């Protein structure tokens, strides 16, 4: 129970330290999530302006879903940005928790989290509820607006470690651009012929729009790793 013998003192201490840090972190999380939406709009507008050859069926859009979710549609890919409402910590062995920055002030270890998933746009269009989405990045922010990113490709090393400064709009713009690049650079691969050689009538009726669907190169879901 820390250094406090009196439970009431202990509770008051936790409320004044950890709970306050978590609340401030959550406020920071909401702010950076709104900034991500704003920067996504700017990035999509910039991409659209740089297209020399435009196909009428290639759509670029930012779609606001709720206060915790927005989507970025880039042609056949749909990136789902989802803000978790709980403040978390990483495993105690994680490099962030072992950094001097965190060990000097343990309130810095509490993090807000935003996950970015890559879906096929048609999965939403045709309500193919069994189509997988792939986690391509996790964005974390702390009580002092320092951040770090985990993800695939450049996302995994462009923001390696907890940032030495609070995030800037430029940081968020680069994060959005890299997430989009990672999504569109991963091609869809059809399922092996033997796996779809036969289907039942029920499968045909329930999943006719999903027939011929595939999986993204470069992604592997956690449950697949166990097979």
XYZ file of C-alpha atoms in Angstrom:
227
model
C 0.000 0.000 0.000
C 2.983 2.313 -0.720
C 4.404 4.344 2.175
C 0.978 5.216 3.573
C -0.257 3.256 6.583
C -3.659 4.919 6.593
C -5.856 3.571 3.735
C -7.559 6.972 3.437
C -4.212 8.670 2.858
C -3.286 6.033 0.313
C -6.545 6.540 -1.595
C -6.096 10.312 -1.566
C -2.519 9.946 -2.826
C -3.570 7.685 -5.707
C -6.374 10.064 -6.690
C -4.000 13.019 -6.653
C -1.312 11.290 -8.690
C -2.207 8.302 -10.839
C -5.876 9.101 -11.372
C -5.152 12.723 -12.228
C -2.428 11.632 -14.675
C -4.837 9.212 -16.343
C -7.516 11.873 -16.717
C -5.045 14.318 -18.263
C -3.784 11.567 -20.568
C -7.336 10.853 -21.712
C -7.881 14.530 -22.489
C -4.661 14.493 -24.509
C -5.838 11.360 -26.298
C -9.077 13.006 -27.385
C -7.179 16.046 -28.624
C -4.705 14.059 -30.711
C -7.530 11.933 -32.130
C -9.304 15.092 -33.335
C -6.023 16.315 -34.800
C -5.620 13.026 -36.639
C -9.003 13.567 -38.266
C -8.033 17.113 -39.251
C -4.684 16.031 -40.662
C -6.308 13.108 -42.495
C -8.563 15.593 -44.302
C -5.518 17.649 -45.318
C -3.586 14.592 -46.480
C -6.491 13.301 -48.564
C -6.971 16.749 -50.114
C -3.262 16.900 -50.940
C -3.262 13.415 -52.476
C -6.288 14.307 -54.580
C -4.593 17.485 -55.770
C -1.484 15.565 -56.797
C -3.292 12.977 -58.905
C -2.429 13.579 -62.546
C -4.777 10.894 -63.816
C -8.073 10.605 -61.997
C -10.416 7.654 -62.340
C -14.000 8.510 -61.448
C -14.304 5.239 -59.501
C -11.263 5.918 -57.318
C -12.606 7.682 -54.253
C -10.699 9.438 -51.506
C -12.552 10.436 -48.359
C -12.436 10.904 -44.605
C -15.599 9.608 -42.937
C -16.509 10.625 -39.402
C -18.227 7.684 -37.668
C -18.346 8.673 -33.997
C -16.339 10.504 -31.360
C -14.184 7.366 -31.097
C -13.895 6.344 -34.750
C -13.257 7.716 -38.208
C -12.383 6.110 -41.547
C -10.016 7.072 -44.332
C -11.009 5.616 -47.705
C -8.321 5.400 -50.374
C -9.598 3.575 -53.458
C -10.201 -0.056 -52.390
C -8.718 0.346 -48.918
C -10.466 1.593 -45.813
C -8.411 2.595 -42.786
C -10.328 2.487 -39.516
C -8.969 4.774 -36.792
C -10.325 3.693 -33.428
C -9.685 5.514 -30.146
C -9.770 3.349 -27.021
C -11.343 5.004 -23.997
C -9.205 3.225 -21.403
C -5.769 4.470 -20.354
C -3.253 1.649 -20.309
C 0.353 0.811 -19.477
C 2.784 -1.383 -21.347
C 4.500 -4.473 -20.053
C 7.090 -3.526 -17.447
C 9.827 -4.973 -19.684
C 8.866 -2.755 -22.611
C 11.626 -0.401 -23.740
C 9.419 2.626 -23.073
C 8.995 1.714 -19.421
C 12.738 1.213 -19.091
C 13.581 4.602 -20.567
C 15.045 7.341 -18.351
C 12.147 9.578 -19.309
C 9.620 7.210 -17.703
C 11.685 6.045 -14.738
C 12.200 9.688 -13.740
C 8.429 10.162 -13.516
C 6.211 7.080 -13.448
C 3.115 9.114 -14.330
C 4.561 9.292 -17.848
C 3.996 5.560 -18.371
C 0.211 5.893 -18.663
C -0.863 5.926 -22.300
C -3.878 6.586 -24.453
C -4.162 4.328 -27.478
C -5.429 4.709 -31.053
C -5.482 1.626 -33.297
C -5.473 1.771 -37.092
C -6.943 -1.186 -38.971
C -6.860 -1.824 -42.709
C -10.042 -3.255 -44.218
C -11.128 -3.728 -47.791
C -13.603 -0.973 -48.616
C -15.934 -3.542 -50.192
C -16.186 -5.319 -46.831
C -18.104 -2.314 -45.533
C -19.920 -1.596 -48.795
C -21.363 -5.111 -49.016
C -21.533 -5.752 -45.260
C -19.208 -8.758 -45.473
C -19.047 -9.174 -41.726
C -16.588 -12.095 -41.799
C -13.912 -10.226 -43.762
C -10.823 -9.555 -41.632
C -9.272 -6.214 -40.847
C -5.547 -5.981 -40.176
C -3.928 -3.910 -37.458
C -1.261 -1.811 -39.168
C -0.416 0.605 -36.374
C -0.917 1.641 -32.769
C -0.437 5.268 -31.734
C 0.191 6.030 -28.063
C 0.227 9.379 -26.245
C 0.993 10.191 -22.608
C 0.268 12.852 -19.996
C 2.838 15.243 -21.519
C 1.703 14.656 -25.115
C 4.806 12.625 -25.892
C 4.022 9.772 -28.252
C 5.293 6.647 -29.916
C 4.080 4.366 -32.687
C 4.102 0.621 -33.277
C 3.323 -0.700 -36.726
C 4.316 -2.311 -39.981
C 6.920 -1.058 -42.419
C 8.150 2.492 -41.915
C 5.647 2.954 -39.108
C 7.772 0.630 -36.999
C 10.939 2.724 -37.098
C 10.000 6.293 -38.077
C 8.791 6.944 -34.520
C 10.914 4.432 -32.644
C 10.783 4.948 -28.893
C 8.861 7.573 -26.962
C 9.239 10.968 -28.633
C 11.538 13.512 -27.045
C 8.968 16.243 -27.557
C 5.180 16.677 -27.568
C 3.583 15.726 -30.886
C 3.157 18.371 -33.570
C 0.709 18.569 -36.501
C 3.649 17.649 -38.738
C 4.218 14.449 -36.737
C 0.557 13.512 -37.066
C 0.528 14.257 -40.795
C 3.514 11.961 -41.356
C 1.832 9.257 -39.277
C -1.325 9.484 -41.435
C 0.681 9.414 -44.655
C 2.662 6.353 -43.592
C -0.484 4.514 -42.509
C -2.090 5.143 -45.894
C 1.080 4.095 -47.737
C 1.300 0.882 -45.727
C -2.319 0.029 -46.542
C -2.209 0.661 -50.287
C 1.207 -0.993 -50.715
C -0.198 -4.299 -49.420
C -1.915 -6.160 -52.239
C -4.833 -8.541 -51.972
C -4.031 -12.189 -52.603
C -6.779 -14.625 -53.532
C -7.353 -17.801 -51.551
C -5.789 -21.064 -52.841
C -7.982 -22.870 -55.380
C -8.503 -26.021 -53.258
C -9.820 -23.992 -50.319
C -12.764 -22.685 -52.349
C -13.286 -25.708 -54.615
C -16.665 -26.522 -53.069
C -19.274 -24.573 -51.139
C -22.680 -25.310 -49.678
C -25.838 -23.615 -50.883
C -26.043 -21.830 -47.527
C -22.535 -20.453 -48.004
C -23.483 -19.293 -51.468
C -26.582 -17.511 -50.167
C -24.806 -15.944 -47.196
C -21.462 -15.126 -48.740
C -21.963 -14.760 -52.454
C -20.471 -11.267 -52.428
C -17.423 -12.506 -50.567
C -16.546 -15.330 -52.936
C -13.109 -14.837 -54.394
C -12.080 -12.649 -51.488
C -8.515 -12.815 -50.317
C -5.997 -11.748 -47.754
C -3.552 -8.873 -47.690
C 0.107 -9.544 -48.392
C 2.260 -8.651 -45.411
C -0.394 -9.111 -42.758
C -1.104 -12.068 -40.534
C -3.782 -12.125 -37.874
C -2.821 -13.348 -34.411
C -5.130 -16.373 -34.656
C -3.447 -17.386 -37.929
C -0.042 -17.412 -36.258
C -1.302 -20.154 -33.950
C -2.405 -22.465 -36.761
